[in-house]
Tab-separated table of C-alpha atoms in Angstrom:
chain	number	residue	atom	x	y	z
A	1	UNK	CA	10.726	93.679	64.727
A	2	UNK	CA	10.852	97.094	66.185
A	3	UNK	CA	9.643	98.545	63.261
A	4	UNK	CA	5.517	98.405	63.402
A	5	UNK	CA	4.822	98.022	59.934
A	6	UNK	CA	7.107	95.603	60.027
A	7	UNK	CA	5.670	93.643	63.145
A	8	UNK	CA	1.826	94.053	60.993
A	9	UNK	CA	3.070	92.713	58.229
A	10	UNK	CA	4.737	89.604	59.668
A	11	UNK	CA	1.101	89.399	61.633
A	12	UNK	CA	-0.663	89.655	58.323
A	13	UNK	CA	1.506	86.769	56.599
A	14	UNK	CA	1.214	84.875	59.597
A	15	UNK	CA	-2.474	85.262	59.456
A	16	UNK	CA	-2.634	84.499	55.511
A	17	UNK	CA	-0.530	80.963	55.907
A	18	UNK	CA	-2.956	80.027	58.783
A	19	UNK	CA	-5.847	80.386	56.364
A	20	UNK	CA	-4.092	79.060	53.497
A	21	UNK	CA	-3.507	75.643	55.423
A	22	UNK	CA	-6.968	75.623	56.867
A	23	UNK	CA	-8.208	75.558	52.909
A	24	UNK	CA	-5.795	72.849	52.192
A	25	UNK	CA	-6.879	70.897	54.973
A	26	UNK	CA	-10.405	71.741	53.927
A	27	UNK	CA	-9.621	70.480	50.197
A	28	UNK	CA	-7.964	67.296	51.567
A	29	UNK	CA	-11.093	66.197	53.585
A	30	UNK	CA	-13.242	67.227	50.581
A	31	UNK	CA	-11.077	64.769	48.452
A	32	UNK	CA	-11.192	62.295	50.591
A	33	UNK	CA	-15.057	61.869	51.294
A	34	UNK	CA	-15.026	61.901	47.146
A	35	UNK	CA	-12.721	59.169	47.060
A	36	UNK	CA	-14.754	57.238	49.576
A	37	UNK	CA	-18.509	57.988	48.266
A	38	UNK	CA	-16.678	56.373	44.897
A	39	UNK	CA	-15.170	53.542	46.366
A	40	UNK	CA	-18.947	52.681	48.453
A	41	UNK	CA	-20.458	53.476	44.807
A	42	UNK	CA	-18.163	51.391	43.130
A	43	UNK	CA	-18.847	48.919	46.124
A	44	UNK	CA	-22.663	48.863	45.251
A	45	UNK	CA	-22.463	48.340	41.678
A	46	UNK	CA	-20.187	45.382	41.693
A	47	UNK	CA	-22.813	43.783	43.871
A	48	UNK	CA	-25.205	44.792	41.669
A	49	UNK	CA	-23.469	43.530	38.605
A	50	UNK	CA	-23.116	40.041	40.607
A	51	UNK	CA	-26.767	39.876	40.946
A	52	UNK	CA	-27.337	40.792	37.678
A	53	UNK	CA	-24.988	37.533	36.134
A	54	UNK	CA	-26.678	35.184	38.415
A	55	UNK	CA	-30.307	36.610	37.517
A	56	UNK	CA	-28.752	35.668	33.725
A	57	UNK	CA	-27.081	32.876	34.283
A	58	UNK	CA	-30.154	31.324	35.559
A	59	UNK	CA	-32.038	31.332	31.934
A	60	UNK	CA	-30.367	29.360	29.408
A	61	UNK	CA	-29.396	32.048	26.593
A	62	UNK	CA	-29.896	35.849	28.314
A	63	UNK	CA	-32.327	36.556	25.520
A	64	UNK	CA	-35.520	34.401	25.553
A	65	UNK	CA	-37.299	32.166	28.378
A	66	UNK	CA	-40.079	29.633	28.074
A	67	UNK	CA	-42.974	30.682	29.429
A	68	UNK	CA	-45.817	27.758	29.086
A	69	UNK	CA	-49.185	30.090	28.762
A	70	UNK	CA	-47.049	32.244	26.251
A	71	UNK	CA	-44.785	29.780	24.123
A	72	UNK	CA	-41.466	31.100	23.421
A	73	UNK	CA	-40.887	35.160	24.273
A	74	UNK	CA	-39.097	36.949	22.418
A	75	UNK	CA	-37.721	40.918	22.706
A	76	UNK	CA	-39.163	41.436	19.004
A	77	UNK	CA	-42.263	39.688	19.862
A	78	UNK	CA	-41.785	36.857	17.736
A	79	UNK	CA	-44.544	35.099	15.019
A	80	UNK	CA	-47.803	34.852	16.160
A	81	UNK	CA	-48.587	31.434	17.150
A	82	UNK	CA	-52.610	31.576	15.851
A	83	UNK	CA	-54.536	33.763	13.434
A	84	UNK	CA	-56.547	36.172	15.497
A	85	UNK	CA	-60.074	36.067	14.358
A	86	UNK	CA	-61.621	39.243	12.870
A	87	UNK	CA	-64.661	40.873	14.176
């Protein structure tokens, strides 16, 4: 290490592996708050699809409810129940 261009250049490397490791460390932190905001997202929609199954569970078929002022409801709409008078 007498040399100076040798002693700068050991400096330099020296220098370039500190700031390599700072990015890794950077990229591992970034990684891991990924890995958690999936984990609470994957969290939320498991609750979510628990809710959902009792919401479902609670009408008889999923797909159609009775509803006494409105007879049977379907997604379609159904057949009319009266003839609508015309004006």
């Amino acid at each position: 290490m007498s040399d100076p261009s040798t002693y700068w250049l050991t400096l330099t490397n020296v220098a370039l592996g500190v700031v390599v490791l700072i990015c890794c460390v950077a990229v591992g932190i970034g990684i891991l708050q990924e890995l958690a905001a999936r984990r609470k997202k994957h969290a939320a929609l498991s609750q979510l699809d628990r809710e959902v199954s009792d919401l479902v569970a609670t009408f008889h078929d999923g797909h159609a409810f009775h509803t006494p002022e409105l007879g049977l409801t379907m997604a379609d709409g159904g057949e009319e129940l009266k003839k609508k008078e015309e004006r």
